[in-house]
mmCIF file of C-alpha atoms and ligand atoms in Angstrom:
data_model
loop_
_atom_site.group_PDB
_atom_site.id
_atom_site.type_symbol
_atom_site.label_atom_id
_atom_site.label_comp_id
_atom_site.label_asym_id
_atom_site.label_seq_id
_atom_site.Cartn_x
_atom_site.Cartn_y
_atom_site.Cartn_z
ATOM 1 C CA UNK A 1 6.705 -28.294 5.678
ATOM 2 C CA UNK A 2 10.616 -28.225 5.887
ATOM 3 C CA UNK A 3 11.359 -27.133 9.262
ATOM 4 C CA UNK A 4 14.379 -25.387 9.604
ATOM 5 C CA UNK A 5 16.294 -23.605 12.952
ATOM 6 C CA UNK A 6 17.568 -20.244 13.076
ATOM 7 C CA UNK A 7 18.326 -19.989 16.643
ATOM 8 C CA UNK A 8 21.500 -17.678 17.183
ATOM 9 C CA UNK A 9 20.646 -16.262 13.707
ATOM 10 C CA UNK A 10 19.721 -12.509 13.318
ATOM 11 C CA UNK A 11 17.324 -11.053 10.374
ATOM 12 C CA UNK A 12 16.848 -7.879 9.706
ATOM 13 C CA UNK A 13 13.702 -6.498 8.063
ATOM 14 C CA UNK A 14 13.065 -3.550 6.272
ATOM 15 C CA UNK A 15 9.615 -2.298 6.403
ATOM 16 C CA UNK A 16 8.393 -4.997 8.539
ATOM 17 C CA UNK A 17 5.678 -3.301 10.067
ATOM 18 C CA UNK A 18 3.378 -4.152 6.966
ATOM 19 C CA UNK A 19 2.111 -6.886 4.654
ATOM 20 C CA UNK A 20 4.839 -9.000 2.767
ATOM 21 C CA UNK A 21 7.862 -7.687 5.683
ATOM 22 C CA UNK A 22 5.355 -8.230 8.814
ATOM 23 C CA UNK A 23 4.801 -11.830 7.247
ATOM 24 C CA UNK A 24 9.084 -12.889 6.254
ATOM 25 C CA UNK A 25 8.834 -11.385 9.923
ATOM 26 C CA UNK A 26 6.748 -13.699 11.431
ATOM 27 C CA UNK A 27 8.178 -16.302 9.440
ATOM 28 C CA UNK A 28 11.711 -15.987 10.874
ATOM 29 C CA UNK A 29 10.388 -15.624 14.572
ATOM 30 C CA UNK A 30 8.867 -19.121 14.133
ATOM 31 C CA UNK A 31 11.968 -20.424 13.293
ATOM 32 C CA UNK A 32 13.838 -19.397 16.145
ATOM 33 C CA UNK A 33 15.682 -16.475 14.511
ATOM 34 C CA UNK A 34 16.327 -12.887 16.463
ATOM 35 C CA UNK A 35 14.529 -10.527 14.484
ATOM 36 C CA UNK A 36 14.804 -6.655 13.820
ATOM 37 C CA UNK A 37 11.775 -4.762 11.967
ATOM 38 C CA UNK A 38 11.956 -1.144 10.926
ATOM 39 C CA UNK A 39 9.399 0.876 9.385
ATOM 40 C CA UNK A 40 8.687 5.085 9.300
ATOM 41 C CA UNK A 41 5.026 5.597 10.893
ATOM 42 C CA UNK A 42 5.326 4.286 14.695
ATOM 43 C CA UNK A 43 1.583 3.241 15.300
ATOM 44 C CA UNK A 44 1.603 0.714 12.699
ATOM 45 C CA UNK A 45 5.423 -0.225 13.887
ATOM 46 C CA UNK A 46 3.869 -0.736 17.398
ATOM 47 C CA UNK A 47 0.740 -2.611 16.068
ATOM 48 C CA UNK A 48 2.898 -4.780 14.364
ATOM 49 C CA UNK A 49 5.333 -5.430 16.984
ATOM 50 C CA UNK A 50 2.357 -6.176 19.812
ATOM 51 C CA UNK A 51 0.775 -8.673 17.123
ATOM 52 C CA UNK A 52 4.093 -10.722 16.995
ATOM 53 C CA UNK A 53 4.606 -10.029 20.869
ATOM 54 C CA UNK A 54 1.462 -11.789 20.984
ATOM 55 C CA UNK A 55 2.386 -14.626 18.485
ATOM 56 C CA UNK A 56 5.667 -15.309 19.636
ATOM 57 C CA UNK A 57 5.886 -14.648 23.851
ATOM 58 C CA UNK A 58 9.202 -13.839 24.809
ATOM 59 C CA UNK A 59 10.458 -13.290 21.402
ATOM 60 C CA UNK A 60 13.828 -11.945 20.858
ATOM 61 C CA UNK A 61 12.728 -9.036 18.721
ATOM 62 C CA UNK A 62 13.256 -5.366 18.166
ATOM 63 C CA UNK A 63 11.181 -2.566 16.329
ATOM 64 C CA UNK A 64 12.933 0.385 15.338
ATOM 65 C CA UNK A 65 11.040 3.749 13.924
ATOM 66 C CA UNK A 66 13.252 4.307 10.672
ATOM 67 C CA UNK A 67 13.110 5.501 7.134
ATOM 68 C CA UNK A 68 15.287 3.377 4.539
ATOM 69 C CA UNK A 69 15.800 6.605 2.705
ATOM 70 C CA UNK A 70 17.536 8.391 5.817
ATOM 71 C CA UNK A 71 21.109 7.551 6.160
ATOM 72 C CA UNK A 72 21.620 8.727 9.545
ATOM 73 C CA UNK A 73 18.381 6.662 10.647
ATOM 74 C CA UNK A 74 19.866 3.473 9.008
ATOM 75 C CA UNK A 75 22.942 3.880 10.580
ATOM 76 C CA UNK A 76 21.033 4.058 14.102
ATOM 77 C CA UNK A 77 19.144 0.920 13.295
ATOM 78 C CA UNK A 78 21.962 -0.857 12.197
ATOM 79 C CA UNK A 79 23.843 0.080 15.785
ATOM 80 C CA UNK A 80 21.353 -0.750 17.557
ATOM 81 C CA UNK A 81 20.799 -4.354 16.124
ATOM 82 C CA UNK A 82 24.390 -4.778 16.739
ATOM 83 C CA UNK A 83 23.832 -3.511 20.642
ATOM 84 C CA UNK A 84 21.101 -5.639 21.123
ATOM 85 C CA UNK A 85 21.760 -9.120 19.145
ATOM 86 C CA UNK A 86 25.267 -8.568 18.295
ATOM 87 C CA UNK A 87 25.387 -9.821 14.744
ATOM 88 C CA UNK A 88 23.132 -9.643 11.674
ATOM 89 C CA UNK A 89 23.019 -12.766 9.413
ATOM 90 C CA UNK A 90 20.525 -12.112 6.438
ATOM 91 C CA UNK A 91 18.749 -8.293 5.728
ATOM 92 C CA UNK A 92 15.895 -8.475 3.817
ATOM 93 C CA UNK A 93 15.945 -5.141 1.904
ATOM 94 C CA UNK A 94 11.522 -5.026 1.350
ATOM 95 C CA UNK A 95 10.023 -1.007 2.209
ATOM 96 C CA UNK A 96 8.728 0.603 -0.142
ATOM 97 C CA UNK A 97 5.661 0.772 -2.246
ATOM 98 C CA UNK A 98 4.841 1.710 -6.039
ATOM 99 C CA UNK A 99 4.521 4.676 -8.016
ATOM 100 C CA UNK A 100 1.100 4.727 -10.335
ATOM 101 C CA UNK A 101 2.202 7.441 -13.313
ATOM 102 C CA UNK A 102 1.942 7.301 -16.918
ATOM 103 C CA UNK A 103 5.418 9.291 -18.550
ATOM 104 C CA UNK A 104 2.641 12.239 -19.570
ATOM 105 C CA UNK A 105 2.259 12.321 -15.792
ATOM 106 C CA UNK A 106 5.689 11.810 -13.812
ATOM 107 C CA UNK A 107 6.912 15.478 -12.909
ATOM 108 C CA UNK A 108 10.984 15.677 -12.530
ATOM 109 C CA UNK A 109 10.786 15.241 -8.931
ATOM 110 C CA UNK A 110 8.257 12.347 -9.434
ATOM 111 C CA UNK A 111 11.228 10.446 -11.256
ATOM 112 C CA UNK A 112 13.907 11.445 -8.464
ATOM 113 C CA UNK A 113 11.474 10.357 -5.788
ATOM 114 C CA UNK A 114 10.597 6.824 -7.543
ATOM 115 C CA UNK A 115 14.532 6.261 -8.047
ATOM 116 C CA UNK A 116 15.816 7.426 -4.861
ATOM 117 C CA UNK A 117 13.506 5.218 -2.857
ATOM 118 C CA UNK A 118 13.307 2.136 -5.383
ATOM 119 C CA UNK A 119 17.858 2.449 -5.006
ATOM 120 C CA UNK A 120 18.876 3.905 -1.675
ATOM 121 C CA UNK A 121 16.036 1.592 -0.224
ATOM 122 C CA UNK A 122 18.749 -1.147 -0.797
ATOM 123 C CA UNK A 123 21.729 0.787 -0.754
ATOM 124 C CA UNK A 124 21.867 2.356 2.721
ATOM 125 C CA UNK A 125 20.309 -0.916 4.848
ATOM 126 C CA UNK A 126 22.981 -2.634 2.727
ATOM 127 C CA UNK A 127 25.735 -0.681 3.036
ATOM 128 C CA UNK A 128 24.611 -0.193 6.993
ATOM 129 C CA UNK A 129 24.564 -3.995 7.704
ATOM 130 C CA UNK A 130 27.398 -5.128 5.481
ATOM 131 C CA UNK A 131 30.380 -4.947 8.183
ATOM 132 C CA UNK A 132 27.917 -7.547 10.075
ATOM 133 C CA UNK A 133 27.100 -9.375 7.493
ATOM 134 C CA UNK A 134 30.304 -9.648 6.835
ATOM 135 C CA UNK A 135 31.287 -11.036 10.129
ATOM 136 C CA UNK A 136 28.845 -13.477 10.122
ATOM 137 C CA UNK A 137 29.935 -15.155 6.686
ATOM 138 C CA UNK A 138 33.769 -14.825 7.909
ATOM 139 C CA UNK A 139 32.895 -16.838 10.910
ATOM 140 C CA UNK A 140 31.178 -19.565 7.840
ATOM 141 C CA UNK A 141 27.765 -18.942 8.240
ATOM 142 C CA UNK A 142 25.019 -18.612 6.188
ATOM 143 C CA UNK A 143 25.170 -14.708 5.256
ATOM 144 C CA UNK A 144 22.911 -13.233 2.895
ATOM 145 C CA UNK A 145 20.564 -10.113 1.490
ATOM 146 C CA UNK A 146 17.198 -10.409 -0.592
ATOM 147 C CA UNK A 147 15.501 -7.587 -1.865
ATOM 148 C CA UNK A 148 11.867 -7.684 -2.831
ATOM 149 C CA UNK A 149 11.727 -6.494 -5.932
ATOM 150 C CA UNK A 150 8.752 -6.767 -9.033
ATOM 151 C CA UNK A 151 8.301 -8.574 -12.034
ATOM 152 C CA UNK A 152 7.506 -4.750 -13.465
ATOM 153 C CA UNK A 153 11.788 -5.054 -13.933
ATOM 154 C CA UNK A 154 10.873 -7.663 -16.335
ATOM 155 C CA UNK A 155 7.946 -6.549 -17.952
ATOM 156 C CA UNK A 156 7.418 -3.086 -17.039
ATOM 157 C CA UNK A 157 3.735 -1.189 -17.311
ATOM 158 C CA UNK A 158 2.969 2.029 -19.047
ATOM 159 C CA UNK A 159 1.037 2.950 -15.934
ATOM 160 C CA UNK A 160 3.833 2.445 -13.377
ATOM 161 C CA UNK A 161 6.562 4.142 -16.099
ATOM 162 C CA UNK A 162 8.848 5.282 -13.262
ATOM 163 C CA UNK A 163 9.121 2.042 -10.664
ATOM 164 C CA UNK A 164 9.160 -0.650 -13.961
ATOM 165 C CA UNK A 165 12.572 1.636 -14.826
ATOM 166 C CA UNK A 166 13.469 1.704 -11.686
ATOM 167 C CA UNK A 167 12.815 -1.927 -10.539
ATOM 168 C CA UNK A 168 14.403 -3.054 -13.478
ATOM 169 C CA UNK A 169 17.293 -0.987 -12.614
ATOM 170 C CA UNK A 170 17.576 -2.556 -9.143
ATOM 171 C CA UNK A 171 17.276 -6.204 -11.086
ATOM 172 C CA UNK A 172 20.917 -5.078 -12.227
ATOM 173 C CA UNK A 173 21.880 -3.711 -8.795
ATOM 174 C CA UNK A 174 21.290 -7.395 -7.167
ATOM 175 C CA UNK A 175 23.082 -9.123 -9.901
ATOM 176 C CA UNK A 176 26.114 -6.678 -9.238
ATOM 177 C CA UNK A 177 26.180 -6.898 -5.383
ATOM 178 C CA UNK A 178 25.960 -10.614 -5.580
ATOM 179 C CA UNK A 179 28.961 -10.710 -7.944
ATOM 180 C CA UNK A 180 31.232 -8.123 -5.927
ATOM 181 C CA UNK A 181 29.971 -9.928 -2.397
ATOM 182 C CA UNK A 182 30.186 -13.942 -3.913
ATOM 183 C CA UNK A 183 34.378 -14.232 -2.978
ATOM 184 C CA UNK A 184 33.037 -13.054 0.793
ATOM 185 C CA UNK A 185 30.457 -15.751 0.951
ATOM 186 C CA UNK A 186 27.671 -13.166 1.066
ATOM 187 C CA UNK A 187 24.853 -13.777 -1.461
ATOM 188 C CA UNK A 188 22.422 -11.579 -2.764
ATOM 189 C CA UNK A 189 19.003 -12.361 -4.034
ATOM 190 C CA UNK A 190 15.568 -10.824 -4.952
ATOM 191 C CA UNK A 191 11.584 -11.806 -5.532
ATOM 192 C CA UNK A 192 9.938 -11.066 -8.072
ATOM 193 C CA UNK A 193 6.522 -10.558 -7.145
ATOM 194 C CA UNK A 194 3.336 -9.698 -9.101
ATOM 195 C CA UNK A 195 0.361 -8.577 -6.519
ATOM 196 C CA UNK A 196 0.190 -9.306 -3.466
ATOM 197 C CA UNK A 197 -2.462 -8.590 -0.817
ATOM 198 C CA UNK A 198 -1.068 -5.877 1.825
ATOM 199 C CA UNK A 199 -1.595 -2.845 2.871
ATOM 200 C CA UNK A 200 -0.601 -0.809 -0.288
ATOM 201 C CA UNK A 201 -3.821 -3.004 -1.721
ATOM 202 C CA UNK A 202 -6.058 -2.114 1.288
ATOM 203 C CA UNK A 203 -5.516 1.232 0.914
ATOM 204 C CA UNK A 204 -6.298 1.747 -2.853
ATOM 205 C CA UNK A 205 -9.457 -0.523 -2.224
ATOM 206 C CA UNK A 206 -10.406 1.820 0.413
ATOM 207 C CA UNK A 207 -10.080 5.034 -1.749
ATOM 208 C CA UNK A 208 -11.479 2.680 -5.353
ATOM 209 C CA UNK A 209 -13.706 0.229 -4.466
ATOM 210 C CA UNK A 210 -17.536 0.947 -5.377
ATOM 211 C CA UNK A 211 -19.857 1.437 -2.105
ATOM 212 C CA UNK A 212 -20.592 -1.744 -0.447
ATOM 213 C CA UNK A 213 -17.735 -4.533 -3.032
ATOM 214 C CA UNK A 214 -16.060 -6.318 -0.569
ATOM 215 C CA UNK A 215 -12.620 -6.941 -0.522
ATOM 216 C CA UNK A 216 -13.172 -10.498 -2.011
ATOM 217 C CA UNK A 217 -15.042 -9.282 -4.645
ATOM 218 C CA UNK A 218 -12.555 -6.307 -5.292
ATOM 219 C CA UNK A 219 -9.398 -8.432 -5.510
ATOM 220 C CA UNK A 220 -11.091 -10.972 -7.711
ATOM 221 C CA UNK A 221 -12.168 -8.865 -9.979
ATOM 222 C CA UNK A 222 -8.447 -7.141 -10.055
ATOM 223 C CA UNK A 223 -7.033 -10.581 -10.950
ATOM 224 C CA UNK A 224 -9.316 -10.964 -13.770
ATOM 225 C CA UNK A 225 -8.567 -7.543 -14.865
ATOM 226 C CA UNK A 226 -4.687 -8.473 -14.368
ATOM 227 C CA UNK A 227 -4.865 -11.619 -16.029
ATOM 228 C CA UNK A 228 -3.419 -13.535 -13.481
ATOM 229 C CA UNK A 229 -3.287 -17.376 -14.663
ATOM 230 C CA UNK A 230 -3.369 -18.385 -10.384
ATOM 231 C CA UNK A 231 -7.003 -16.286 -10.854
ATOM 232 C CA UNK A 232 -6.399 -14.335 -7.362
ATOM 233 C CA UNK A 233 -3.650 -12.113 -5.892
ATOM 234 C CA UNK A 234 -0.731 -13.549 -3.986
ATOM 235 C CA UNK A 235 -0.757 -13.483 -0.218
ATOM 236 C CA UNK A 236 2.135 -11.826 2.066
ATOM 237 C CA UNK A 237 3.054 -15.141 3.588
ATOM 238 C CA UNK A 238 3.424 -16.340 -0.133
ATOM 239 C CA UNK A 239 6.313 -13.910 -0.878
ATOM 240 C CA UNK A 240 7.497 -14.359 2.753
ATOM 241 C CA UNK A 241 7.979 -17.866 1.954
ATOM 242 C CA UNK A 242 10.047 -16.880 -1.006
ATOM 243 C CA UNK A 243 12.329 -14.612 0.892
ATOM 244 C CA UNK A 244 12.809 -16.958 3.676
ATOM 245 C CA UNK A 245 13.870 -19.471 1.289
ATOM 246 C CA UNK A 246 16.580 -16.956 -0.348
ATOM 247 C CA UNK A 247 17.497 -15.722 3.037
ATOM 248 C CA UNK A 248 18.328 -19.156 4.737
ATOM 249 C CA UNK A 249 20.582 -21.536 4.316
ATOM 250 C CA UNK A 250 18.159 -23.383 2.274
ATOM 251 C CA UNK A 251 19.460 -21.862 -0.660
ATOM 252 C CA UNK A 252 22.782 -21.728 0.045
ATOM 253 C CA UNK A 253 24.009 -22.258 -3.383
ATOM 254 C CA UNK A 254 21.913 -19.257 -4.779
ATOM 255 C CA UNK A 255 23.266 -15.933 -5.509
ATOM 256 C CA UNK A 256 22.629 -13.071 -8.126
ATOM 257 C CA UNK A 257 19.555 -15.160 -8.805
ATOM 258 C CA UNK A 258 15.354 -14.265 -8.357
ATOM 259 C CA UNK A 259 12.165 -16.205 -7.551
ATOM 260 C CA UNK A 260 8.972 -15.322 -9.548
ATOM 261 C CA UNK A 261 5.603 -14.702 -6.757
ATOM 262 C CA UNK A 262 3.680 -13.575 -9.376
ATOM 263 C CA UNK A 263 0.860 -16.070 -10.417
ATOM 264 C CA UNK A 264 2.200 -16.776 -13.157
ATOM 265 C CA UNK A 265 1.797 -13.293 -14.919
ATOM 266 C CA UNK A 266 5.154 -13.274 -16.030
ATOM 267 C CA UNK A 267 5.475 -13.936 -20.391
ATOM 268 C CA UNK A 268 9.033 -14.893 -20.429
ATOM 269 C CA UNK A 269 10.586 -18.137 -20.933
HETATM 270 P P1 LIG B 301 2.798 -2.501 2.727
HETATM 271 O O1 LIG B 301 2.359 -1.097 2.497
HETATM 272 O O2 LIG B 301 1.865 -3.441 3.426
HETATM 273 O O3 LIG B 301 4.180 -2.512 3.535
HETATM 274 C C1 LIG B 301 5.221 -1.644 3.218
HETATM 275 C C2 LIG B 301 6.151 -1.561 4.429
HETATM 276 O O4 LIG B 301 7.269 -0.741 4.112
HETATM 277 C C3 LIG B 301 5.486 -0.919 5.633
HETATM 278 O O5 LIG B 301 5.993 -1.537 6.795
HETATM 279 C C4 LIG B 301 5.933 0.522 5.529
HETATM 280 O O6 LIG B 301 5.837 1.162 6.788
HETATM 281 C C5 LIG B 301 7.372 0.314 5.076
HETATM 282 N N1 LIG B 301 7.994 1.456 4.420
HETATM 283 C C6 LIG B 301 7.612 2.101 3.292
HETATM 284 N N2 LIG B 301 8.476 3.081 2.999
HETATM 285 C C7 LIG B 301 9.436 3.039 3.960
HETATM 286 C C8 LIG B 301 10.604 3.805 4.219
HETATM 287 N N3 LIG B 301 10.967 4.813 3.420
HETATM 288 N N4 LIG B 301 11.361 3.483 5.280
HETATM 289 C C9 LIG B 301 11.011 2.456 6.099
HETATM 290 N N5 LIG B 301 9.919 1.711 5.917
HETATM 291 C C10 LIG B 301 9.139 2.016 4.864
HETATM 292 O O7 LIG B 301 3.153 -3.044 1.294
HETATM 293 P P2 LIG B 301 3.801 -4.404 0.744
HETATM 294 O O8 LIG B 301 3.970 -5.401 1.817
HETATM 295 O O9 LIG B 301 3.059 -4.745 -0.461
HETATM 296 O O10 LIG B 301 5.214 -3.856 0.279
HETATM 297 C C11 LIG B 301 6.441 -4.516 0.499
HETATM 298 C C12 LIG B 301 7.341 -4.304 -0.686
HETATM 299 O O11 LIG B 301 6.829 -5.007 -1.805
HETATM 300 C C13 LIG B 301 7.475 -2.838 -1.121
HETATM 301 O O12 LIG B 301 8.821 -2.560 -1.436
HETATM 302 C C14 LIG B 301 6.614 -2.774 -2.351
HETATM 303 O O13 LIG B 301 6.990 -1.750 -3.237
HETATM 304 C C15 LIG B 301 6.853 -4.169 -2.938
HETATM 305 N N6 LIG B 301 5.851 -4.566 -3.921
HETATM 306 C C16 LIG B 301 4.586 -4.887 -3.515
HETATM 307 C C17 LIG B 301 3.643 -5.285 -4.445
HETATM 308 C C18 LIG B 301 2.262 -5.713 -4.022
HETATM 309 O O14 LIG B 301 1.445 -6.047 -4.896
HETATM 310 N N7 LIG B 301 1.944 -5.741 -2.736
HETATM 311 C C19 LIG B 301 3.966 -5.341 -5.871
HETATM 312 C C20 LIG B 301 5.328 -5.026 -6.176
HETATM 313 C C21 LIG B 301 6.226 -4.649 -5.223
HETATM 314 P P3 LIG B 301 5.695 2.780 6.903
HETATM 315 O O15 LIG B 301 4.787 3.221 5.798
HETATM 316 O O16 LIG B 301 5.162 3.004 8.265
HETATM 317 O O17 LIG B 301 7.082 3.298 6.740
#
């Protein structure tokens, strides 16, 4: 495994109370970065925090109740990352969670809900953390955002109508940041990812599953229903491993670009 050190480096994480944004989490901790984790519901926040408390003893890291979609909120978390570490090198835009809705289905308000939280889940931690990340690339280092986004922006499903329109939407709204960000030396990526084991998946196995399927047997049988060529869903550290690549310095010559964690479900070229 390429080792590399983020010491003196700052990440922000979105949602990182959870799954794939626990995991990039963890991920940056072992390499030596500061790290700041938001997420809305403060149990799990605390759970999550203790569990990398655990991991990672005298951690420099921060947990912040916050909802993405709450500008005042953002603006909070964003100060008090700056109080604490004093600089934020790489924000990994990743709460959230999918919409399942045919279009016979998705009320009005459905739509507005799907597209307000699929765009201003990016748009206020971004436009929050930009005058740090902006510091941090004017001083020449490695400054950069990644969004977790879905390979539904490429090849959207009937069944998730609103989030394939609006992930494909927010496809466009990376390739747009990178460009207007590229001449500051900020770059801007995204995952694509297919499915990946987290909590979203936990919790519709608890509500589907038939009395007494495991969760082995339930996910395996999902991936066969999926089609997924890898034959089994992704795991959080999987993605993480994607986003810490995007966010790092290891691809510092990447911007306005994605990485497929999907299995290989994608049908494109
Ligand atoms: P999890 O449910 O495990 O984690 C989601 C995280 O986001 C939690 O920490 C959750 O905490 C937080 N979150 C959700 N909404 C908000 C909000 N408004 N403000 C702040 N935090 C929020 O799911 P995943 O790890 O799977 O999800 C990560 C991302 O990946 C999401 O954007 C999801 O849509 C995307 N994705 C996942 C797929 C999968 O198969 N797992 C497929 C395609 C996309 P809390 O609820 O406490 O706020």
């Amino acid at each position: 495994m390429i080792r590399i050190d983020l010491t003196g480096q700052v990440a922000v994480v979105t949602g990182g109370s959870s799954g794939i944004g626990l995991a990039t989490a963890e991920l940056f901790l072992r390499a030596g970065a500061s790290v700041a984790i938001c997420g809305r519901d403060r149990e799990r926040l605390a759970r999550a925090e203790q569990g990398l408390r655990e991991r990672h003893a005298d951690a420099p890291l921060f947990a912040m109740p916050c909802d993405v979609l709450d500008a005042d909120a953002v603006n909070a978390f964003a100060q008090q990352v700056q109080q604490r570490f004093g600089r934020t090198d790489m924000l990994v835009n990743n709460a959230g969670q999918g919409r399942v809705s045919t279009f016979a289905d998705t009320t009005d308000d459905a739509w507005r809900d799907e597209l307000d939280l699929k765009y201003f889940s990016i748009i206020r931690p971004t436009r929050a953390f930009l005058p740090m990340l902006r510091e941090a690339a004017a001083a020449g280092g490695n400054a950069s955002i990644v969004c977790v986004n879905s390979l539904l922006a490429l090849q959207p499903e009937p069944h998730m109508v609103a989030t394939s329109s609006a992930r494909a939407g927010v496809l466009s709204l990376v390739k747009s940041l990178a460009g207007e960000f590229a001449p500051e030396r900020i770059r801007v990526n995204s995952i694509l990812i297919g499915l990946v084991e987290s909590g979203q998946w936990r919790r519709r196995y608890e509500a589907g599953a038939q009395p007494g399927q495991s969760w082995e047997d339930w996910t395996a049988e999902l991936a066969r229903k999926k089609h997924i060529p890898l034959g089994r869903l992704g795991r959080p550290d999987e993605a993480a491993q994607a986003l810490f690549y995007l966010a790092t310095a290891l691809s510092s010559y990447t911007t306005g670009s994605h990485i497929d964690v999907s299995g290989g479900v994608a049908r494109h070229v």
